[in-house]
């Protein structure tokens, strides 16, 4: 390590510079808690032509499913499609031995929807974005799964 260092704020960093930080932290984490075995979990809604028209994007990491994005076009809402997407991702996670699932949503989005599916609130970030709140929810794997 050099004797002289400087702190440099950069708002347009290179991918290589960011990679140093990501790789360093990942190596530290793996040494302590093991490889996250991160893998994608995506569930799509496709039209008759096979084009994606909505879906769920997430991943499994350290035996937890994270639902990063869930979106369905307005014309397909209120048809139980969101519930089917979540159930498909969750069933896959339970079959993969996941301990639970977690996600976040803004207050103007889908908090009641996720609570109806059995997700419980474990955190709230007030003022994110300004004037709103972001909610963090989780659902533990059902007993016997």
CSV table of C-alpha atoms in Angstrom, one decimal:
chain,number,residue,atom,x,y,z
A,1,UNK,CA,0.0,0.0,0.0
A,2,UNK,CA,1.4,3.4,-0.9
A,3,UNK,CA,2.4,5.9,1.9
A,4,UNK,CA,0.5,8.7,0.3
A,5,UNK,CA,-3.2,8.5,-0.6
A,6,UNK,CA,-5.9,11.0,-1.6
A,7,UNK,CA,-9.6,11.0,-1.5
A,8,UNK,CA,-11.2,11.7,-4.9
A,9,UNK,CA,-15.0,12.2,-5.4
A,10,UNK,CA,-15.9,11.0,-8.9
A,11,UNK,CA,-19.4,11.3,-10.4
A,12,UNK,CA,-18.5,9.5,-13.7
A,13,UNK,CA,-16.2,6.7,-12.5
A,14,UNK,CA,-14.8,4.1,-14.9
A,15,UNK,CA,-16.1,0.6,-14.7
A,16,UNK,CA,-12.6,-0.6,-13.9
A,17,UNK,CA,-12.3,1.7,-10.9
A,18,UNK,CA,-15.7,0.6,-9.6
A,19,UNK,CA,-14.7,-3.0,-10.1
A,20,UNK,CA,-11.8,-2.6,-7.7
A,21,UNK,CA,-14.2,-1.8,-4.9
A,22,UNK,CA,-16.8,-4.4,-5.9
A,23,UNK,CA,-14.2,-7.2,-6.2
A,24,UNK,CA,-12.5,-6.2,-2.9
A,25,UNK,CA,-15.8,-6.2,-1.0
A,26,UNK,CA,-17.0,-9.4,-2.6
A,27,UNK,CA,-13.7,-11.2,-1.7
A,28,UNK,CA,-14.0,-10.0,1.9
A,29,UNK,CA,-17.6,-11.2,2.1
A,30,UNK,CA,-16.9,-14.5,0.6
A,31,UNK,CA,-14.0,-15.1,3.1
A,32,UNK,CA,-16.4,-14.5,6.0
A,33,UNK,CA,-19.8,-15.8,4.9
A,34,UNK,CA,-19.2,-17.8,1.7
A,35,UNK,CA,-20.0,-17.5,-2.0
A,36,UNK,CA,-23.4,-15.9,-2.5
A,37,UNK,CA,-24.1,-18.3,-5.4
A,38,UNK,CA,-26.0,-15.5,-7.1
A,39,UNK,CA,-28.2,-16.5,-10.0
A,40,UNK,CA,-31.1,-14.7,-11.8
A,41,UNK,CA,-34.7,-15.5,-11.3
A,42,UNK,CA,-36.8,-13.9,-14.0
A,43,UNK,CA,-40.5,-14.7,-14.8
A,44,UNK,CA,-41.9,-13.0,-17.9
A,45,UNK,CA,-45.4,-12.5,-19.3
A,46,UNK,CA,-45.2,-13.0,-23.1
A,47,UNK,CA,-47.8,-12.2,-25.8
A,48,UNK,CA,-48.8,-14.6,-28.6
A,49,UNK,CA,-45.8,-13.6,-30.6
A,50,UNK,CA,-43.5,-14.5,-27.7
A,51,UNK,CA,-42.6,-10.8,-26.9
A,52,UNK,CA,-42.1,-9.9,-23.2
A,53,UNK,CA,-45.0,-7.6,-22.1
A,54,UNK,CA,-44.2,-7.6,-18.4
A,55,UNK,CA,-42.7,-9.6,-15.7
A,56,UNK,CA,-40.6,-10.1,-12.6
A,57,UNK,CA,-36.8,-9.6,-12.4
A,58,UNK,CA,-34.9,-10.9,-9.4
A,59,UNK,CA,-32.1,-13.1,-8.1
A,60,UNK,CA,-31.2,-15.6,-5.5
A,61,UNK,CA,-28.3,-14.7,-3.3
A,62,UNK,CA,-27.2,-16.3,0.0
A,63,UNK,CA,-30.3,-18.5,-0.1
A,64,UNK,CA,-32.7,-15.5,-0.3
A,65,UNK,CA,-34.9,-14.5,-3.3
A,66,UNK,CA,-34.7,-10.7,-4.0
A,67,UNK,CA,-37.5,-9.4,-6.2
A,68,UNK,CA,-35.9,-6.4,-7.8
A,69,UNK,CA,-38.6,-5.4,-10.3
A,70,UNK,CA,-42.2,-6.4,-10.9
A,71,UNK,CA,-44.2,-4.6,-13.7
A,72,UNK,CA,-47.3,-5.4,-15.6
A,73,UNK,CA,-48.9,-3.1,-18.2
A,74,UNK,CA,-52.1,-1.4,-17.1
A,75,UNK,CA,-54.2,-3.4,-19.6
A,76,UNK,CA,-53.1,-6.7,-17.9
A,77,UNK,CA,-53.6,-5.6,-14.3
A,78,UNK,CA,-56.3,-7.0,-11.9
A,79,UNK,CA,-56.2,-10.4,-13.7
A,80,UNK,CA,-54.1,-12.1,-11.0
A,81,UNK,CA,-51.0,-12.0,-13.2
A,82,UNK,CA,-48.9,-10.3,-10.6
A,83,UNK,CA,-49.8,-12.9,-8.0
A,84,UNK,CA,-48.9,-15.7,-10.5
A,85,UNK,CA,-45.5,-14.1,-11.2
A,86,UNK,CA,-44.8,-13.8,-7.5
A,87,UNK,CA,-45.9,-17.4,-6.8
A,88,UNK,CA,-43.8,-18.7,-9.7
A,89,UNK,CA,-40.7,-17.0,-8.4
A,90,UNK,CA,-41.4,-18.0,-4.8
A,91,UNK,CA,-42.0,-21.6,-5.6
A,92,UNK,CA,-38.7,-21.7,-7.5
A,93,UNK,CA,-37.0,-20.1,-4.6
A,94,UNK,CA,-38.5,-22.6,-2.1
A,95,UNK,CA,-37.5,-25.5,-4.4
A,96,UNK,CA,-33.9,-24.1,-4.5
A,97,UNK,CA,-33.8,-24.1,-0.7
A,98,UNK,CA,-34.2,-20.4,-0.1
A,99,UNK,CA,-34.9,-19.2,3.5
A,100,UNK,CA,-37.2,-16.3,2.4
A,101,UNK,CA,-37.9,-13.6,-0.1
A,102,UNK,CA,-37.6,-9.9,0.2
A,103,UNK,CA,-38.3,-6.7,-1.8
A,104,UNK,CA,-38.9,-3.0,-1.6
A,105,UNK,CA,-41.7,-0.8,-2.9
A,106,UNK,CA,-42.6,2.8,-2.8
A,107,UNK,CA,-45.7,3.8,-1.0
A,108,UNK,CA,-47.5,4.8,-4.2
A,109,UNK,CA,-46.9,1.4,-5.7
A,110,UNK,CA,-47.9,-2.0,-4.3
A,111,UNK,CA,-47.6,-2.3,-0.5
A,112,UNK,CA,-51.1,-3.8,0.0
A,113,UNK,CA,-50.5,-6.2,-2.9
A,114,UNK,CA,-47.4,-7.6,-1.3
A,115,UNK,CA,-49.0,-7.8,2.2
A,116,UNK,CA,-51.9,-9.7,0.7
A,117,UNK,CA,-49.3,-12.3,-0.5
A,118,UNK,CA,-48.0,-12.7,3.0
A,119,UNK,CA,-45.1,-10.2,3.0
A,120,UNK,CA,-44.4,-8.4,6.2
A,121,UNK,CA,-43.0,-4.9,6.6
A,122,UNK,CA,-39.5,-4.9,8.3
A,123,UNK,CA,-38.4,-1.3,7.4
A,124,UNK,CA,-39.4,2.1,6.2
A,125,UNK,CA,-37.3,4.8,4.7
A,126,UNK,CA,-39.2,8.1,5.1
A,127,UNK,CA,-38.5,10.8,2.6
A,128,UNK,CA,-37.3,8.5,-0.2
A,129,UNK,CA,-38.1,9.9,-2.6
A,130,UNK,CA,-38.8,13.3,-1.1
A,131,UNK,CA,-42.5,13.4,0.0
A,132,UNK,CA,-42.8,9.6,-0.1
A,133,UNK,CA,-41.7,6.5,1.7
A,134,UNK,CA,-40.0,3.3,0.6
A,135,UNK,CA,-41.1,0.1,2.3
A,136,UNK,CA,-39.0,-3.1,2.8
A,137,UNK,CA,-40.8,-6.4,3.1
A,138,UNK,CA,-40.0,-10.0,3.6
A,139,UNK,CA,-41.6,-13.4,3.5
A,140,UNK,CA,-40.2,-16.4,5.2
A,141,UNK,CA,-40.3,-19.8,3.5
A,142,UNK,CA,-43.5,-21.6,4.6
A,143,UNK,CA,-43.0,-24.5,7.0
A,144,UNK,CA,-42.7,-27.8,5.2
A,145,UNK,CA,-41.3,-26.3,2.0
